[in-house]
Amino acid sequence: MDFNEVYQKERATRKFTNRKVNENVLRQIIKEAQHFPSLLNSQPWKVYAVMGDQLDKLRKEYRAKVEEGAEPNEDFATMLSLEWDIFPSQNMATMGASQSYFFNKKLDLFNEANNSMFNAPVVVYLTIPMQSPAWSVFDLGIFAQSLMLIALNRGIATMPAHSLVSYPDLVRKYASIPEDEMVGMAIGLGYPDKTAEVNDPKYFPDRLPLDGIYKLSK
Ligand SMILES: Cc1cc2nc3c(=O)[nH]c(=O)nc-3n(C[C@H](O)[C@H](O)[C@H](O)COP(=O)(O)O)c2cc1C
């Protein structure tokens, strides 16, 4: 696919169809994502895929936890500060049409998408060792973004979501992740449900003007 096309397709997909993702294709995507850089080539990431019956069971238990009001306890929360600086807070609060759409008018739709794990036919959970420097979080971000672009290049849409790692014990159980690995992030993969309102492109959020983030020193 032309890079520009991949670039345009890079958007959150909050509802997938039931069409499955071929496991060989998934393996290839992950293999290609290994190509990208990490500090001193440390490659701290591991990838655990869950699909089919296992994912159905995980999804059911995940929803039950959300509905019983279980407190999320993401692994990253133990490692990183959860306090936001003013700059990203303002971006989250004020940016774009999606904010008013999701957070004021259509919160139920947004919540349902998250609670159903976006109906993703496969979720990949990305881990780094429990004992990691902040650099490894940076490396994992590069790996995650690379994986998403490679998937998009193969016509597979992506949904990066921290909600998917809200309950790491549940994820560990179904994805067989060892206790000494941190469940950092997860990405749902599949084919977008183009009829779903939650995927409507008119609600894609804006970005800051370039001058809001870029300065050339003179
Ligand atoms: C680290 C990370 C975590 C995210 N977690 C969630 C999430 O839990 N639920 C969700 O609906 N979207 C989640 N998103 C998607 C963002 O809300 C989305 O990427 C952002 O609003 C920009 O929208 P766009 O990707 O469609 O351009 C997450 C994105 C990233 C990078």
Short mmCIF file of C-alpha atoms and ligand atoms in Angstrom, two decimals:
data_model
loop_
_atom_site.label_atom_id
_atom_site.label_comp_id
_atom_site.label_asym_id
_atom_site.label_seq_id
_atom_site.Cartn_x
_atom_site.Cartn_y
_atom_site.Cartn_z
CA MET A 1 0.00 0.00 0.00
CA ASP A 2 1.15 3.54 -0.66
CA PHE A 3 2.50 5.08 2.57
CA ASN A 4 0.14 8.02 2.25
CA GLU A 5 -2.80 5.62 2.25
CA VAL A 6 -1.49 3.88 5.38
CA TYR A 7 -0.99 7.30 7.00
CA GLN A 8 -4.59 8.32 6.23
CA LYS A 9 -5.93 5.04 7.65
CA GLU A 10 -4.16 5.45 10.98
CA ARG A 11 -7.20 6.11 13.17
CA ALA A 12 -8.75 4.41 16.14
CA THR A 13 -11.24 1.71 15.08
CA ARG A 14 -13.74 1.28 17.89
CA LYS A 15 -15.81 -1.45 16.32
CA PHE A 16 -14.58 -4.41 14.29
CA THR A 17 -16.62 -6.87 12.24
CA ASN A 18 -16.61 -10.57 13.16
CA ARG A 19 -14.16 -11.37 10.36
CA LYS A 20 -11.15 -13.21 11.74
CA VAL A 21 -7.52 -12.22 11.27
CA ASN A 22 -5.35 -14.94 9.76
CA GLU A 23 -2.77 -16.05 12.33
CA ASN A 24 0.01 -16.34 9.75
CA VAL A 25 -0.60 -12.74 8.73
CA LEU A 26 -0.48 -11.71 12.39
CA ARG A 27 2.85 -13.51 12.86
CA GLN A 28 4.24 -11.71 9.83
CA ILE A 29 3.10 -8.32 11.13
CA ILE A 30 4.83 -8.93 14.46
CA LYS A 31 7.98 -10.19 12.76
CA GLU A 32 8.14 -7.03 10.64
CA ALA A 33 7.57 -4.81 13.70
CA GLN A 34 10.74 -6.30 15.22
CA HIS A 35 12.70 -4.37 12.59
CA PHE A 36 12.25 -1.04 14.37
CA PRO A 37 14.67 0.58 16.85
CA SER A 38 15.12 0.21 20.58
CA LEU A 39 17.71 1.54 23.00
CA LEU A 40 20.97 -0.39 22.43
CA ASN A 41 18.84 -2.92 20.53
CA SER A 42 17.41 -4.06 23.88
CA GLN A 43 14.10 -5.17 22.25
CA PRO A 44 12.32 -5.27 25.63
CA TRP A 45 8.92 -6.16 24.15
CA LYS A 46 7.02 -9.42 24.03
CA VAL A 47 3.70 -10.00 22.28
CA TYR A 48 0.88 -12.27 23.48
CA ALA A 49 -2.03 -12.77 21.10
CA VAL A 50 -5.47 -13.92 22.21
CA MET A 51 -8.20 -14.88 19.75
CA GLY A 52 -11.13 -17.29 19.26
CA ASP A 53 -12.65 -19.06 22.30
CA GLN A 54 -9.99 -17.75 24.65
CA LEU A 55 -10.77 -14.18 23.68
CA ASP A 56 -14.52 -14.79 24.00
CA LYS A 57 -13.99 -15.98 27.57
CA LEU A 58 -11.67 -13.09 28.38
CA ARG A 59 -14.17 -10.62 26.89
CA LYS A 60 -16.98 -12.05 29.01
CA GLU A 61 -14.98 -11.81 32.22
CA TYR A 62 -13.73 -8.35 31.29
CA ARG A 63 -17.29 -7.07 30.84
CA ALA A 64 -18.34 -8.64 34.12
CA LYS A 65 -15.53 -6.81 35.91
CA VAL A 66 -16.48 -3.49 34.30
CA GLU A 67 -20.13 -4.01 35.22
CA GLU A 68 -19.36 -4.88 38.82
CA GLY A 69 -17.34 -1.64 38.98
CA ALA A 70 -13.95 -3.30 39.57
CA GLU A 71 -11.23 -0.70 39.97
CA PRO A 72 -8.77 -0.74 37.03
CA ASN A 73 -5.20 -1.47 38.16
CA GLU A 74 -2.99 -1.21 35.09
CA ASP A 75 0.58 -2.42 35.54
CA PHE A 76 1.99 0.86 34.23
CA ALA A 77 0.24 2.67 37.08
CA THR A 78 2.69 1.06 39.51
CA MET A 79 5.64 2.28 37.46
CA LEU A 80 4.66 5.73 36.25
CA SER A 81 3.07 8.82 37.70
CA LEU A 82 -0.59 9.08 36.80
CA GLU A 83 -0.58 12.85 37.15
CA TRP A 84 -0.87 14.73 33.86
CA ASP A 85 0.92 18.00 33.14
CA ILE A 86 -1.23 20.98 32.10
CA PHE A 87 -0.30 20.74 28.38
CA PRO A 88 -1.64 17.20 27.69
CA SER A 89 -4.55 17.78 30.10
CA GLN A 90 -5.67 20.76 28.07
CA ASN A 91 -5.33 18.79 24.85
CA MET A 92 -7.50 16.04 26.27
CA ALA A 93 -10.08 18.46 27.57
CA THR A 94 -10.46 20.81 24.64
CA MET A 95 -9.36 19.13 21.44
CA GLY A 96 -11.56 18.32 18.53
CA ALA A 97 -15.00 17.17 17.61
CA SER A 98 -14.58 13.69 19.07
CA GLN A 99 -14.28 15.08 22.55
CA SER A 100 -17.68 16.74 22.47
CA TYR A 101 -19.09 13.79 20.57
CA PHE A 102 -17.83 11.02 22.82
CA PHE A 103 -17.58 12.71 26.13
CA ASN A 104 -20.74 14.82 26.07
CA LYS A 105 -23.22 13.32 23.66
CA LYS A 106 -22.27 9.75 23.00
CA LEU A 107 -20.51 8.54 26.08
CA ASP A 108 -22.58 5.37 26.10
CA LEU A 109 -21.38 4.49 22.62
CA PHE A 110 -17.77 5.10 23.58
CA ASN A 111 -18.15 3.08 26.80
CA GLU A 112 -19.89 0.20 25.04
CA ALA A 113 -17.08 0.07 22.45
CA ASN A 114 -14.53 -0.20 25.24
CA ASN A 115 -16.61 -2.61 27.34
CA SER A 116 -17.02 -5.00 24.40
CA MET A 117 -13.27 -4.77 23.71
CA PHE A 118 -14.21 -3.20 20.38
CA ASN A 119 -15.45 -6.61 19.20
CA ALA A 120 -11.84 -7.19 18.13
CA PRO A 121 -11.28 -10.70 16.72
CA VAL A 122 -7.74 -10.64 18.07
CA VAL A 123 -6.00 -8.64 20.76
CA VAL A 124 -2.24 -8.45 21.13
CA TYR A 125 -0.95 -7.68 24.61
CA LEU A 126 2.44 -5.98 24.71
CA THR A 127 4.70 -6.52 27.69
CA ILE A 128 8.07 -5.39 28.98
CA PRO A 129 9.94 -6.89 31.94
CA MET A 130 8.66 -5.80 35.38
CA GLN A 131 12.10 -4.38 36.00
CA SER A 132 12.41 -1.87 33.19
CA PRO A 133 13.84 1.62 32.77
CA ALA A 134 11.55 4.27 31.29
CA TRP A 135 13.44 3.74 28.02
CA SER A 136 11.67 0.44 27.59
CA VAL A 137 8.28 2.18 27.71
CA PHE A 138 9.56 4.45 24.95
CA ASP A 139 10.76 1.42 22.96
CA LEU A 140 7.43 -0.33 23.46
CA GLY A 141 5.67 2.75 22.06
CA ILE A 142 7.81 2.60 18.93
CA PHE A 143 7.13 -1.11 18.61
CA ALA A 144 3.37 -0.61 19.05
CA GLN A 145 3.20 2.16 16.46
CA SER A 146 5.28 0.12 14.01
CA LEU A 147 3.01 -2.87 14.48
CA MET A 148 -0.04 -0.72 13.79
CA LEU A 149 1.37 0.79 10.60
CA ILE A 150 2.42 -2.63 9.30
CA ALA A 151 -1.04 -4.03 10.08
CA LEU A 152 -2.69 -1.12 8.27
CA ASN A 153 -0.43 -1.73 5.31
CA ARG A 154 -1.94 -5.22 5.16
CA GLY A 155 -5.49 -3.87 5.30
CA ILE A 156 -5.99 -4.66 9.00
CA ALA A 157 -7.34 -1.88 11.22
CA THR A 158 -6.07 -1.24 14.73
CA MET A 159 -7.28 -0.08 18.13
CA PRO A 160 -4.68 0.82 20.75
CA ALA A 161 -6.42 0.93 24.13
CA HIS A 162 -5.29 1.07 27.71
CA SER A 163 -8.80 -0.07 28.69
CA LEU A 164 -7.78 -3.49 27.35
CA VAL A 165 -5.12 -3.73 30.07
CA SER A 166 -7.26 -2.41 32.94
CA TYR A 167 -7.30 -5.80 34.64
CA PRO A 168 -3.83 -7.32 34.21
CA ASP A 169 -4.64 -10.43 36.29
CA LEU A 170 -7.35 -11.33 33.81
CA VAL A 171 -5.03 -10.70 30.88
CA ARG A 172 -2.29 -12.78 32.51
CA LYS A 173 -4.70 -15.67 32.99
CA TYR A 174 -5.90 -15.83 29.36
CA ALA A 175 -2.72 -14.72 27.60
CA SER A 176 -0.39 -16.81 29.84
CA ILE A 177 1.80 -13.85 30.68
CA PRO A 178 4.40 -14.52 33.41
CA GLU A 179 4.30 -12.51 36.66
CA ASP A 180 7.68 -10.91 35.94
CA GLU A 181 6.34 -9.12 32.85
CA MET A 182 4.38 -5.90 32.88
CA VAL A 183 1.26 -5.80 30.74
CA GLY A 184 1.95 -2.42 29.15
CA MET A 185 -0.48 -1.90 26.31
CA ALA A 186 -2.82 -3.80 24.05
CA ILE A 187 -3.93 -3.41 20.46
CA GLY A 188 -7.11 -4.82 18.96
CA LEU A 189 -6.80 -5.83 15.31
CA GLY A 190 -9.40 -6.67 12.71
CA TYR A 191 -11.57 -5.29 9.98
CA PRO A 192 -13.51 -2.06 10.64
CA ASP A 193 -17.28 -2.10 10.89
CA LYS A 194 -17.95 0.75 8.50
CA THR A 195 -21.61 0.92 9.48
CA ALA A 196 -20.85 1.57 13.17
CA GLU A 197 -21.53 5.12 14.31
CA VAL A 198 -18.61 4.94 16.70
CA ASN A 199 -16.27 4.61 13.68
CA ASP A 200 -17.72 7.58 11.82
CA PRO A 201 -14.74 9.53 10.36
CA LYS A 202 -16.48 12.83 10.99
CA TYR A 203 -15.71 12.37 14.67
CA PHE A 204 -11.98 11.86 14.27
CA PRO A 205 -10.31 14.26 16.66
CA ASP A 206 -8.24 17.21 15.45
CA ARG A 207 -4.61 17.79 16.28
CA LEU A 208 -2.96 20.91 17.64
CA PRO A 209 -1.71 23.43 15.08
CA LEU A 210 1.95 22.70 14.25
CA ASP A 211 3.10 25.89 15.97
CA GLY A 212 1.61 24.57 19.20
CA ILE A 213 4.19 21.78 19.33
CA TYR A 214 7.13 22.81 17.11
CA LYS A 215 9.77 25.53 17.47
CA LEU A 216 12.99 26.11 15.55
CA SER A 217 15.52 27.90 17.72
CA LYS A 218 17.15 30.88 16.05
C1 LIG B 1 -1.66 4.64 24.67
C2 LIG B 1 -3.07 4.79 24.12
C3 LIG B 1 -4.14 4.37 24.88
C4 LIG B 1 -5.45 4.52 24.40
N1 LIG B 1 -6.49 4.03 25.13
C5 LIG B 1 -7.75 4.09 24.64
C6 LIG B 1 -8.82 3.49 25.35
O1 LIG B 1 -8.65 2.88 26.41
N2 LIG B 1 -10.06 3.57 24.82
C7 LIG B 1 -10.30 4.21 23.62
O2 LIG B 1 -11.45 4.23 23.19
N3 LIG B 1 -9.30 4.80 22.94
C8 LIG B 1 -8.03 4.73 23.40
N4 LIG B 1 -6.98 5.25 22.67
C9 LIG B 1 -7.23 5.89 21.37
C10 LIG B 1 -7.12 7.42 21.47
O3 LIG B 1 -8.22 7.95 22.17
C11 LIG B 1 -7.05 7.98 20.03
O4 LIG B 1 -5.90 7.47 19.40
C12 LIG B 1 -6.98 9.51 20.03
O5 LIG B 1 -8.16 10.05 20.57
C13 LIG B 1 -6.76 10.05 18.62
O6 LIG B 1 -7.77 9.53 17.78
P1 LIG B 1 -7.41 8.82 16.40
O7 LIG B 1 -6.40 7.73 16.73
O8 LIG B 1 -8.69 8.24 15.90
O9 LIG B 1 -6.82 9.86 15.51
C14 LIG B 1 -5.67 5.11 23.13
C15 LIG B 1 -4.57 5.52 22.36
C16 LIG B 1 -3.28 5.34 22.83
C17 LIG B 1 -2.11 5.75 21.96
#
